[in-house]
PDB file of C-alpha atoms in Angstrom:
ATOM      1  CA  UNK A   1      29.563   1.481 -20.700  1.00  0.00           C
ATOM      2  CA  UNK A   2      25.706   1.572 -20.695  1.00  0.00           C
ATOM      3  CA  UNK A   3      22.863   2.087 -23.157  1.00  0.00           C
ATOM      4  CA  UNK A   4      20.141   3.500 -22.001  1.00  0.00           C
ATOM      5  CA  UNK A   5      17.145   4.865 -24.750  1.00  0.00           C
ATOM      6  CA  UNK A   6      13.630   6.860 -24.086  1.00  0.00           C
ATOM      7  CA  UNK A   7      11.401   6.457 -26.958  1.00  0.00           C
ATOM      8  CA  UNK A   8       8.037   8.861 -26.793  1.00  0.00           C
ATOM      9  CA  UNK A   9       5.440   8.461 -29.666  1.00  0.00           C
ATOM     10  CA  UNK A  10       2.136   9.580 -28.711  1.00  0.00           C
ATOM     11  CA  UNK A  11      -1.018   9.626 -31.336  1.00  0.00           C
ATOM     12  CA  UNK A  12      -3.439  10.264 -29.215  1.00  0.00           C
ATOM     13  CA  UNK A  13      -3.788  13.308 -26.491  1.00  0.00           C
ATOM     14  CA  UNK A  14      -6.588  13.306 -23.853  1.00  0.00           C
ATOM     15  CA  UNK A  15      -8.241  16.510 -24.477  1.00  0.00           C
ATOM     16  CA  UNK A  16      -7.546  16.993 -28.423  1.00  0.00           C
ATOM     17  CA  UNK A  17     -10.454  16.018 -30.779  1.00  0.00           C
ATOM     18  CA  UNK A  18      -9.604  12.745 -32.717  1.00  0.00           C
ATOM     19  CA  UNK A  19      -9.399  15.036 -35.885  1.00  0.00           C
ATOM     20  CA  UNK A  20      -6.167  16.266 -34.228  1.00  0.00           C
ATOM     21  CA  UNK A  21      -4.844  12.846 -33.625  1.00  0.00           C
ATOM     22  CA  UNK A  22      -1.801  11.103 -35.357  1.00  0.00           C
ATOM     23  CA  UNK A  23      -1.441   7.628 -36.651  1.00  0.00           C
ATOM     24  CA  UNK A  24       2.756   6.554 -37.037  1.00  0.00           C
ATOM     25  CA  UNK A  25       4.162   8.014 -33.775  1.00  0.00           C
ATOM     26  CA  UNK A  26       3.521   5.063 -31.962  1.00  0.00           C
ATOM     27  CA  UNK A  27       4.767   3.200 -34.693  1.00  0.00           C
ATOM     28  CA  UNK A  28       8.208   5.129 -34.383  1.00  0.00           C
ATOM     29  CA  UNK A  29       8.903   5.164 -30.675  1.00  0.00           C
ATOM     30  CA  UNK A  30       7.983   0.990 -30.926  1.00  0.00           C
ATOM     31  CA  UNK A  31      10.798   1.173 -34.233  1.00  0.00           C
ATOM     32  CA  UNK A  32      13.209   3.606 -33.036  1.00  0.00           C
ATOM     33  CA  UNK A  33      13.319   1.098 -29.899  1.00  0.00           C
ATOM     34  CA  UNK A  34      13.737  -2.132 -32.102  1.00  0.00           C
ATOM     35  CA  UNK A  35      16.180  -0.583 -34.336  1.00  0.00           C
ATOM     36  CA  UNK A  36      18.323   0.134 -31.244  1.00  0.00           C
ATOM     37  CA  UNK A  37      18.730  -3.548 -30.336  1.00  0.00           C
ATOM     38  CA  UNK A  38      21.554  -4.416 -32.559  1.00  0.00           C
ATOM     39  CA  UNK A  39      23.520  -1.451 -31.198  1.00  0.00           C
ATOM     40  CA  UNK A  40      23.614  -2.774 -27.593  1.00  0.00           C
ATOM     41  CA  UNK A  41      19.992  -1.425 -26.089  1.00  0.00           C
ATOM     42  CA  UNK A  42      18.619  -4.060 -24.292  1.00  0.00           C
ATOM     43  CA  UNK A  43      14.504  -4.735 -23.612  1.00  0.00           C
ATOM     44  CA  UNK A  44      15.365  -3.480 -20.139  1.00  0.00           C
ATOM     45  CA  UNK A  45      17.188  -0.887 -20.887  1.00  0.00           C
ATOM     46  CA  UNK A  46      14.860   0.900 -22.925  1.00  0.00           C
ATOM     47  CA  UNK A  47      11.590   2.665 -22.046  1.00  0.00           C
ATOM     48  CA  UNK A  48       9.354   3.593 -24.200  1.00  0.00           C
ATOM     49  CA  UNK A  49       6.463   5.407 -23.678  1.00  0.00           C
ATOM     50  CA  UNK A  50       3.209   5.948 -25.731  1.00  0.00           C
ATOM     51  CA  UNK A  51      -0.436   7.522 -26.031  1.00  0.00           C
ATOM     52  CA  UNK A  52      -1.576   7.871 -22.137  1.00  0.00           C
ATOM     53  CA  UNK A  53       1.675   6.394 -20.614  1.00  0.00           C
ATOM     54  CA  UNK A  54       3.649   9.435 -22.361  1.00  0.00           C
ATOM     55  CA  UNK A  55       2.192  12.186 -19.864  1.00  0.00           C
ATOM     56  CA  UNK A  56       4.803  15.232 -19.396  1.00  0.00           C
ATOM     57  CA  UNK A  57       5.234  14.317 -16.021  1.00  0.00           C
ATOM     58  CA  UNK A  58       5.830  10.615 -17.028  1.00  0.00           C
ATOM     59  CA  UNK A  59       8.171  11.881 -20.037  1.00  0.00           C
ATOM     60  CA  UNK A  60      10.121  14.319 -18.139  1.00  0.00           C
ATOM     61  CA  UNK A  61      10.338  11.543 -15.133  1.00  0.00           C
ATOM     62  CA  UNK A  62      12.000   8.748 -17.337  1.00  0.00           C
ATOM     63  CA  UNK A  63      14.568  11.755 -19.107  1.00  0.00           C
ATOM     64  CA  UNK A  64      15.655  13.403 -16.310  1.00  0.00           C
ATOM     65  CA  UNK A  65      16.478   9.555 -14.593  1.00  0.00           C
ATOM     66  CA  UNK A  66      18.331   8.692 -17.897  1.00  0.00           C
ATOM     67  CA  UNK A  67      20.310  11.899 -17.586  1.00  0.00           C
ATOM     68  CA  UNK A  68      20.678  11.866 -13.951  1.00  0.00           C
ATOM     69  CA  UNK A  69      21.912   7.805 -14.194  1.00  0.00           C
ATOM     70  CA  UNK A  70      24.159   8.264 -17.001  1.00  0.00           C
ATOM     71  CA  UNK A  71      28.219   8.424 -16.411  1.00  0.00           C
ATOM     72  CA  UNK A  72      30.978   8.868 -18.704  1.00  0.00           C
ATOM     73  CA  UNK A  73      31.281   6.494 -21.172  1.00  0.00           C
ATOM     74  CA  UNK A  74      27.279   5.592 -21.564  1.00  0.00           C
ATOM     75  CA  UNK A  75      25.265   6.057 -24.781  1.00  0.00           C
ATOM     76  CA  UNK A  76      22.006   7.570 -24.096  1.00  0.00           C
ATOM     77  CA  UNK A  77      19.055   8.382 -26.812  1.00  0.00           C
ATOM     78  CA  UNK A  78      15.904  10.635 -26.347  1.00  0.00           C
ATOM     79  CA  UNK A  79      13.447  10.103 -29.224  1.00  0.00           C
ATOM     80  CA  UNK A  80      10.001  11.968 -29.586  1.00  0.00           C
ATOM     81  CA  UNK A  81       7.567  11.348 -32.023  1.00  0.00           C
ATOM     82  CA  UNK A  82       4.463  13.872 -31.377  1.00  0.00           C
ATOM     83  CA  UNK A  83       2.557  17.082 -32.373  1.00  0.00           C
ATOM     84  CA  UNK A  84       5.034  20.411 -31.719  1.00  0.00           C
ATOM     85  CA  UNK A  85       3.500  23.793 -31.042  1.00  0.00           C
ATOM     86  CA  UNK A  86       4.574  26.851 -29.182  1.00  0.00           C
ATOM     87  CA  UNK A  87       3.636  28.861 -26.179  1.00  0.00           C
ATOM     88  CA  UNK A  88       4.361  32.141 -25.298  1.00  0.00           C
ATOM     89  CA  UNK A  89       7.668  32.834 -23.431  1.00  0.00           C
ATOM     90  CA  UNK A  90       7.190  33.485 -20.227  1.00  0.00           C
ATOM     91  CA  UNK A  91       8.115  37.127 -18.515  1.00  0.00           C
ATOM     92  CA  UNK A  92      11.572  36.574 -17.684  1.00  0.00           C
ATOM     93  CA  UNK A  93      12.478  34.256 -19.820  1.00  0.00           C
ATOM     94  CA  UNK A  94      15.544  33.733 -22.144  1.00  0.00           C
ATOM     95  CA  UNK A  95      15.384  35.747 -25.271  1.00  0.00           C
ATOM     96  CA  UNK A  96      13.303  34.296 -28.236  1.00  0.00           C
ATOM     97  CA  UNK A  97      13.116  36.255 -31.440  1.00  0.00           C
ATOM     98  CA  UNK A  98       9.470  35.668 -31.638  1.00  0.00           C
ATOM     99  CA  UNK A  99       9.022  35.980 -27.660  1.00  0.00           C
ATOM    100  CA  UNK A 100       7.833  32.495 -28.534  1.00  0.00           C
ATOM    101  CA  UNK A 101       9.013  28.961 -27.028  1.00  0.00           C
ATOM    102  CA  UNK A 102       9.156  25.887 -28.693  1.00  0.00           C
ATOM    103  CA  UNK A 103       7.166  23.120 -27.330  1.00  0.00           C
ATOM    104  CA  UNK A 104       6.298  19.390 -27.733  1.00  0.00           C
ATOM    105  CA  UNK A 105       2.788  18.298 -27.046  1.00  0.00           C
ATOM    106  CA  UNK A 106       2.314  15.485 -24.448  1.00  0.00           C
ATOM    107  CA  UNK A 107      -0.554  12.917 -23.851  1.00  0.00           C
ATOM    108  CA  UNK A 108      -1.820  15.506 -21.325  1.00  0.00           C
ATOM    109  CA  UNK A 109      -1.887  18.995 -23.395  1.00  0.00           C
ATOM    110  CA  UNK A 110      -4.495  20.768 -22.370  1.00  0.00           C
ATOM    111  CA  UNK A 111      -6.001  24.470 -23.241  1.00  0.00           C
ATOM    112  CA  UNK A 112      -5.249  27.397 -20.399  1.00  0.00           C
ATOM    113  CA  UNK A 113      -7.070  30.041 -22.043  1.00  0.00           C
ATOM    114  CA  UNK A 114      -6.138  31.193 -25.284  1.00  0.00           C
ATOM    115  CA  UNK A 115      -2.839  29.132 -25.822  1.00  0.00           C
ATOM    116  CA  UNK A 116      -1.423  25.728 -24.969  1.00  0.00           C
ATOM    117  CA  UNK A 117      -0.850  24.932 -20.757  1.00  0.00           C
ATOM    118  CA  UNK A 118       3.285  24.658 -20.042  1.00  0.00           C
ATOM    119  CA  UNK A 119       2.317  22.446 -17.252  1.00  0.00           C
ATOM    120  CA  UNK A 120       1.346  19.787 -19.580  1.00  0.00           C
ATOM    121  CA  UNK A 121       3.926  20.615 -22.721  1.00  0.00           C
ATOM    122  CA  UNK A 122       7.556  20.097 -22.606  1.00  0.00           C
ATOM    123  CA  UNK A 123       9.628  23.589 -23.362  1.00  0.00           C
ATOM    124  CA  UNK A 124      12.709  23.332 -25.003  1.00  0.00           C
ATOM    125  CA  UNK A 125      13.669  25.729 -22.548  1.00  0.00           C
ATOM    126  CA  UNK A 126      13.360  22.387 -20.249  1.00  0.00           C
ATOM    127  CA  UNK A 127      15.392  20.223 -22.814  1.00  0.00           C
ATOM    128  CA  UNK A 128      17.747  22.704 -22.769  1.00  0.00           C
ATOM    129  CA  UNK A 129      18.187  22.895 -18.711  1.00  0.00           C
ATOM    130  CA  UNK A 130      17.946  19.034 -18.535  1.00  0.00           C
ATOM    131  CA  UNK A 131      20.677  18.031 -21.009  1.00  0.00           C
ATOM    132  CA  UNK A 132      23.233  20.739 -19.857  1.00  0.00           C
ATOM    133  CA  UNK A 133      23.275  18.602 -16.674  1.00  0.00           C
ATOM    134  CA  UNK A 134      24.438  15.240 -19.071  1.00  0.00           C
ATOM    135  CA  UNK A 135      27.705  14.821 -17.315  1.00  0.00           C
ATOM    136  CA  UNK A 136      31.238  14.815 -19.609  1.00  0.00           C
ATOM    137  CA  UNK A 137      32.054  11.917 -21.909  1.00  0.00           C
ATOM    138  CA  UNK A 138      28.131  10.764 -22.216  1.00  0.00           C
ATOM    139  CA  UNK A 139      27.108  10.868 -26.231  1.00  0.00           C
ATOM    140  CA  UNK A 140      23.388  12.204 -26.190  1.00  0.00           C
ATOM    141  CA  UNK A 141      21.651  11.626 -29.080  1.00  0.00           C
ATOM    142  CA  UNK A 142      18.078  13.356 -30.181  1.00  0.00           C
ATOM    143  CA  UNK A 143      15.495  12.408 -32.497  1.00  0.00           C
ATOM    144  CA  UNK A 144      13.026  14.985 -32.929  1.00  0.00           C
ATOM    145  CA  UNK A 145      10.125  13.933 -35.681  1.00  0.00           C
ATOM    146  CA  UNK A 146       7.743  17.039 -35.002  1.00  0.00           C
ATOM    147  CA  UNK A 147       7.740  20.164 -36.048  1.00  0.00           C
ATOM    148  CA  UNK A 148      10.156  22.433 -33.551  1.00  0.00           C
ATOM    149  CA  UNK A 149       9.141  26.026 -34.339  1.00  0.00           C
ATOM    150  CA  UNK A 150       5.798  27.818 -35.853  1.00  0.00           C
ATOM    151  CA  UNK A 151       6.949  30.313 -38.630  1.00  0.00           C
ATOM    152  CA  UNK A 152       3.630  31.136 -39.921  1.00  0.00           C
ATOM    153  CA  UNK A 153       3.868  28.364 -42.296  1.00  0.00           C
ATOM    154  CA  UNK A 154       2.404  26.731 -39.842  1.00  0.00           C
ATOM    155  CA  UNK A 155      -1.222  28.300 -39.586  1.00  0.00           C
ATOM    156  CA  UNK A 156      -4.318  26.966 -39.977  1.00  0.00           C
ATOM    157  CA  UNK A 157      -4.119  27.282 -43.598  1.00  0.00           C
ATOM    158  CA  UNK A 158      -1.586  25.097 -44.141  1.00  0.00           C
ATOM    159  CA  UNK A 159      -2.322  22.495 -42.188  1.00  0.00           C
ATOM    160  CA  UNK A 160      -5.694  21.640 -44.156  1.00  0.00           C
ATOM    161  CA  UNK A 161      -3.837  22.052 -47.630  1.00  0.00           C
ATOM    162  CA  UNK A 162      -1.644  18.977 -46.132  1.00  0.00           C
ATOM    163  CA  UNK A 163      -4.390  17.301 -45.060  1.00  0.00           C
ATOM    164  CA  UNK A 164      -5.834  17.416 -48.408  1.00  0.00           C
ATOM    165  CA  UNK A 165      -2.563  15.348 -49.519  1.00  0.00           C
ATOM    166  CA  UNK A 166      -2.868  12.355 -47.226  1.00  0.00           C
ATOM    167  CA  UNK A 167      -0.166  14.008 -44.611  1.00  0.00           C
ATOM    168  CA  UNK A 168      -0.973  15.291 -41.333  1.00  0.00           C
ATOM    169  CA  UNK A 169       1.537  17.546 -39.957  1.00  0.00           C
ATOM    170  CA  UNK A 170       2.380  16.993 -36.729  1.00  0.00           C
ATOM    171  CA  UNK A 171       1.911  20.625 -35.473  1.00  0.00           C
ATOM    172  CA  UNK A 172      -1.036  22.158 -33.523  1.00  0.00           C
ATOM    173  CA  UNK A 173      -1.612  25.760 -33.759  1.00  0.00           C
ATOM    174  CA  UNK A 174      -2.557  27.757 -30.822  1.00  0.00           C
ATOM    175  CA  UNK A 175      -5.890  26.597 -29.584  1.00  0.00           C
ATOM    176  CA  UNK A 176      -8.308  29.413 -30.008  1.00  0.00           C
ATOM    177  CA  UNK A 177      -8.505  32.284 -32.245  1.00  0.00           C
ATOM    178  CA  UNK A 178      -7.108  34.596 -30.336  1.00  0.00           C
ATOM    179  CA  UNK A 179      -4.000  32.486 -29.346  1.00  0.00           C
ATOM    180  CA  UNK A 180      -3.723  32.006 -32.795  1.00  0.00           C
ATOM    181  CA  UNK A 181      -3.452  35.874 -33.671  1.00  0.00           C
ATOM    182  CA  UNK A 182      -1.406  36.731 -30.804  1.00  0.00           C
ATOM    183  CA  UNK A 183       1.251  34.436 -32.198  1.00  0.00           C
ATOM    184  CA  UNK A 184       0.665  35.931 -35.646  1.00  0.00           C
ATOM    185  CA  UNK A 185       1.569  39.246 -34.067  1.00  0.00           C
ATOM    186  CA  UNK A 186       4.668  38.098 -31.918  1.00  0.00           C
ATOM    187  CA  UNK A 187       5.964  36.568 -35.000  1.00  0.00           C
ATOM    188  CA  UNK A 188       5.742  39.652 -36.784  1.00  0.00           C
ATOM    189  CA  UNK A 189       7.950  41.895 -34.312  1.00  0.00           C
ATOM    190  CA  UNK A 190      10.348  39.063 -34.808  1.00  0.00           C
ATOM    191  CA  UNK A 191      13.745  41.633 -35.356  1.00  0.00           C
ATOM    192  CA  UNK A 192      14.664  39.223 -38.268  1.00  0.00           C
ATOM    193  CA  UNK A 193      11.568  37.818 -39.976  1.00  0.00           C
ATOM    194  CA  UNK A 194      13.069  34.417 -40.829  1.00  0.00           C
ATOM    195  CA  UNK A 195      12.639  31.133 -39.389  1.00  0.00           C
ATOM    196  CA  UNK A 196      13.637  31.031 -35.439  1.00  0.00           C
ATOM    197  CA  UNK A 197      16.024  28.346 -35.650  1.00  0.00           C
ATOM    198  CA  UNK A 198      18.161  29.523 -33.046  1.00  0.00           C
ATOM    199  CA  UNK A 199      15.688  27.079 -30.367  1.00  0.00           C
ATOM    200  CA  UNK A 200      16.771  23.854 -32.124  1.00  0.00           C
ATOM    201  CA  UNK A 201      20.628  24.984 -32.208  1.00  0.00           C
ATOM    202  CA  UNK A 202      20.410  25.884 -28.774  1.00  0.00           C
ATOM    203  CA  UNK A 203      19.542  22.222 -27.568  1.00  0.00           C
ATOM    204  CA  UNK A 204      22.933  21.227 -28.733  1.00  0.00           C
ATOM    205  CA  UNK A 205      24.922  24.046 -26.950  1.00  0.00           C
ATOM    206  CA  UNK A 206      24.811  23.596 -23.207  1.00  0.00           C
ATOM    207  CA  UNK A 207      25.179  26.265 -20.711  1.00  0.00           C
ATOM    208  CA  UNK A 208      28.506  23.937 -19.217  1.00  0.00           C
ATOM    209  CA  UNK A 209      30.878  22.448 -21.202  1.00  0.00           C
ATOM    210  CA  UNK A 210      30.066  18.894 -19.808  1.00  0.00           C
ATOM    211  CA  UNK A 211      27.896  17.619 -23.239  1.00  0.00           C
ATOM    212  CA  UNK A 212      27.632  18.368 -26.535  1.00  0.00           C
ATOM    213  CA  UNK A 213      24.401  16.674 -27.524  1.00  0.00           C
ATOM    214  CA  UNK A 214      23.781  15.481 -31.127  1.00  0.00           C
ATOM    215  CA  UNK A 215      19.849  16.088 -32.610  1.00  0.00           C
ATOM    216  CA  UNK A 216      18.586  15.145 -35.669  1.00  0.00           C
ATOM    217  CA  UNK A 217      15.171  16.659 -36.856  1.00  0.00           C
ATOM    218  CA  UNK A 218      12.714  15.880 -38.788  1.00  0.00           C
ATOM    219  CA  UNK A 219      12.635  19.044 -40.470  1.00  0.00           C
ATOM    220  CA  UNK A 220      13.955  23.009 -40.728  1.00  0.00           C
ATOM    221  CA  UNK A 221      12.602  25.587 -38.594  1.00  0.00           C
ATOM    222  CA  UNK A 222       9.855  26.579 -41.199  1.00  0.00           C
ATOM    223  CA  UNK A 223       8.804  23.402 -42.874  1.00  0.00           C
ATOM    224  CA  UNK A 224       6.270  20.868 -41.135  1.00  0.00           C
ATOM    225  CA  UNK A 225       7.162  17.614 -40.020  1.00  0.00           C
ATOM    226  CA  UNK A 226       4.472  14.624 -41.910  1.00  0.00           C
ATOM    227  CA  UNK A 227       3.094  11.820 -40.305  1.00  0.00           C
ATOM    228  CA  UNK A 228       2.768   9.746 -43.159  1.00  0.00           C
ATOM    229  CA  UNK A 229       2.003   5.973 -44.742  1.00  0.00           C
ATOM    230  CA  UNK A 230       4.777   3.533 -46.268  1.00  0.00           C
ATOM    231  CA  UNK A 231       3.562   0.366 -47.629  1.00  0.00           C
ATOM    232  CA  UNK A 232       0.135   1.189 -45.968  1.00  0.00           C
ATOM    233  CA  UNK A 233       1.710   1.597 -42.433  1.00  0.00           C
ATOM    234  CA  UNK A 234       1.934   4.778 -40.740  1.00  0.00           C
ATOM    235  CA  UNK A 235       4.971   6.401 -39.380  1.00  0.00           C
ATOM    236  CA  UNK A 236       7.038   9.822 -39.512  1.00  0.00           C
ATOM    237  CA  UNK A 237       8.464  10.117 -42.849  1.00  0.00           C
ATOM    238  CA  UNK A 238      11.697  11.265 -40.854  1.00  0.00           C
ATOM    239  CA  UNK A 239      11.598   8.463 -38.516  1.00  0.00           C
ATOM    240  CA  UNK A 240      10.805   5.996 -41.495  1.00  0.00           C
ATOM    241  CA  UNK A 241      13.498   7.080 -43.774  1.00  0.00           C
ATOM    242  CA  UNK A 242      16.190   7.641 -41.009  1.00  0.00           C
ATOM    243  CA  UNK A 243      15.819   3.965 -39.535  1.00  0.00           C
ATOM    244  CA  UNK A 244      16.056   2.431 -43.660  1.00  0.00           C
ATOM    245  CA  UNK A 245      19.186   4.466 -43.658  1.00  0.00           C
ATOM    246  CA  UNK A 246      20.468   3.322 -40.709  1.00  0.00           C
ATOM    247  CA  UNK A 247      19.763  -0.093 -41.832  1.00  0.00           C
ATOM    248  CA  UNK A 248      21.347  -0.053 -44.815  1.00  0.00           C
ATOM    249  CA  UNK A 249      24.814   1.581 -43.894  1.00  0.00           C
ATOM    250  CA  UNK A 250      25.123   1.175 -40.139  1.00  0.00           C
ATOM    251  CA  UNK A 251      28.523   2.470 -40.134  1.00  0.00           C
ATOM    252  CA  UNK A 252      28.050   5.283 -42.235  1.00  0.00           C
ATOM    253  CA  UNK A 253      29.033   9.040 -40.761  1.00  0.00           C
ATOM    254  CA  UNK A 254      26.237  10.973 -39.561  1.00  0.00           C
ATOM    255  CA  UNK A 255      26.149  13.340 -42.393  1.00  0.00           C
ATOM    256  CA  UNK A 256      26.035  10.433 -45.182  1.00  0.00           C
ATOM    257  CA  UNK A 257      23.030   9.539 -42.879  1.00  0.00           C
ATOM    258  CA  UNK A 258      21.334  13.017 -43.404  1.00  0.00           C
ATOM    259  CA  UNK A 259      21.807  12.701 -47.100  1.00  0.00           C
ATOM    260  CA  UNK A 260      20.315   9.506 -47.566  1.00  0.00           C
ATOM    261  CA  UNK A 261      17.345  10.990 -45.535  1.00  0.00           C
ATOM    262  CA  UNK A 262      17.017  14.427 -47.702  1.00  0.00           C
ATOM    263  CA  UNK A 263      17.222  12.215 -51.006  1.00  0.00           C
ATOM    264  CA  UNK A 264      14.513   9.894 -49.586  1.00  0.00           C
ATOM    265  CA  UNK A 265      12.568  13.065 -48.531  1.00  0.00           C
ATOM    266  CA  UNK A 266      12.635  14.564 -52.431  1.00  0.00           C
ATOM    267  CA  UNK A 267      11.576  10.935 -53.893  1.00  0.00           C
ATOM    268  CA  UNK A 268       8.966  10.729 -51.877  1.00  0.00           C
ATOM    269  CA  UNK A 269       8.100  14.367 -52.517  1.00  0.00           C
ATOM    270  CA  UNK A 270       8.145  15.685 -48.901  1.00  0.00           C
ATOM    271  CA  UNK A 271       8.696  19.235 -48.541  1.00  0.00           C
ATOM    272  CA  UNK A 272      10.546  18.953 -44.999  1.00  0.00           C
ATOM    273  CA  UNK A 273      14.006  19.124 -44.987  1.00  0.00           C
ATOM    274  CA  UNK A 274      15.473  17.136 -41.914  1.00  0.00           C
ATOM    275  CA  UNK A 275      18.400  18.660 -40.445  1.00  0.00           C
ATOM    276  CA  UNK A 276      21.682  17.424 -38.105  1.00  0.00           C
ATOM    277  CA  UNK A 277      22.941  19.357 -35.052  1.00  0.00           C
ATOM    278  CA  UNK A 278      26.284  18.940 -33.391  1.00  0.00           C
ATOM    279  CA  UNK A 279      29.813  19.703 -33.010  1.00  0.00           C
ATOM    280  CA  UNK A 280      31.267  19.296 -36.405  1.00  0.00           C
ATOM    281  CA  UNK A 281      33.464  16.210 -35.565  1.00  0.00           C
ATOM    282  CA  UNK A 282      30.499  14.621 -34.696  1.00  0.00           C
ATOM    283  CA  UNK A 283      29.166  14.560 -38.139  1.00  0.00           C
ATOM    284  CA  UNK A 284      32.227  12.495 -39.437  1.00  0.00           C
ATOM    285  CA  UNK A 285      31.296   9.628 -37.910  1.00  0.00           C
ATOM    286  CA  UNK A 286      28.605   6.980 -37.391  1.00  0.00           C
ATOM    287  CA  UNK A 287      25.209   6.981 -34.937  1.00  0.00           C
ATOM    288  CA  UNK A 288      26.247   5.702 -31.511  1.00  0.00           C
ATOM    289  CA  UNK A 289      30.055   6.397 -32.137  1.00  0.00           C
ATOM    290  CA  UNK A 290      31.533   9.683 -29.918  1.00  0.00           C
ATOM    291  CA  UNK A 291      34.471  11.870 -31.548  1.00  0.00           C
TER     292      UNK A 291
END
């Protein structure tokens, strides 16, 4: 058996003002990666990336060689601490509700035109593809602390009300005007109106039958994820909470972990919501442990 981890936290991004910067998802990929040690992840073992170092093509590079090294029996983890966004889906693509695709902002996000460059975001369409290749009897394991979908909660409006509070959400709107209103529109023909969170559920439910990935995330399809301060250090309030549960009852089931995370999310007044995806069995028992 092997453990092999990728930690991503990236704060800063090349071409984004420093008004659109974070300040605790460096501090999660470097905890994430620390709290991993007691569970059999060596130094060597596990990458992790940050700021300029956490390029898509240097992301997707160290995930698809974890996924393409791993063989039945391993333990593998994929963590991400960064802005999310969307893009529109491409013609041809797999059905969205919104004709919109979830997407996770690298170092290297750039504008192309009026909305966010795929070439330097990674797609969950991408996710998807790469994990249904995780061959049979590997445990995948996900932590997403970024926002996953762009109901429009997630407009402008909102994200300077949250600023106002001390908490930066870590999702960028569309980068112009009109990207902005064109997702406002594709939202709107959405057939059901609610949150898409069909994306995230998808991640866990492989085009084989190979891997059945388990994701936690930091929050529900129409909530924002915070980057936040604890004891005057800044981190995800997901990432934060998750890693003090997972301290304090290592053994506990999955879903006890979720719990402890919600109830630490309502003392601390958060409005996100973190969720856990998975095969039910998977739920029963603890982080790191298949079913």
């Amino acid at each position: 058996m092997a453990r092999r981890a990728l930690c991503v936290g990236i704060n800063e991004f090349e071409s984004l003002p420093q008004s659109s910067w974070l300040n605790g998802c460096v501090n999660d990929a470097n905890d994430v990666a620390k709290a991993l040690r007691p569970l059999g992840f060596t130094g060597r073992s596990t990458t992790v990336l940050t700021d300029a170092a956490a390029t898509k093509s240097a992301v997707m590079g160290a995930l698809t060689k974890l996924v393409d090294t791993a063989k039945p029996g391993d333990h593998i983890v994929f963590t991400i601490s960064s802005h999310g966004t969307q893009v529109p889906n491409e013609p041809g693509g797999d059905f969205e509700p919104d004709d919109l695709d979830e997407a996770f902002a690298c170092h290297d996000i750039r504008q192309k035109g009026d909305q966010w460059d795929r070439d330097t975001v990674i797609v969950d369409d991408e996710l998807r593809d790469l994990f249904a290749r995780v061959p049979s009897g590997v445990l995948l394991e996900v932590l997403l602390d970024t926002c996953h979908s762009g109901t429009g909660l997630k407009d402008l409006e909102e994200i300077m009300q949250a600023q106002l509070l001390g908490r930066k959400p870590r999702f960028l709107p569309p980068p112009t005007r009109k990207g902005l209103e064109t997702a406002r529109a594709l939202r709107a023909l959405a057939p059901t109106g609610r949150p898409d969170r069909r994306a995230l559920v998808e991640l866990t439910k492989s085009r084989s039958t190979a891997s059945k990935p388990v994701l936690f995330a930091a929050c529900k399809s129409g909530q924002t994820a915070s980057d936040a301060t604890f004891g005057g250090r800044s981190n995800g309030a997901f990432t934060y909470l998750f890693l003090k549960a997972l301290a304090g009852q290592p053994g506990a089931p999955r879903a006890d972990l979720l719990r402890t995370v919600t109830a630490g999310l309502k003392d601390g007044n958060f409005s996100q919501r973190s969720t856990l995806e998975g095969p039910v069995k998977s739920k029963k028992v603890g982080f790191g442990q298949p079913w």
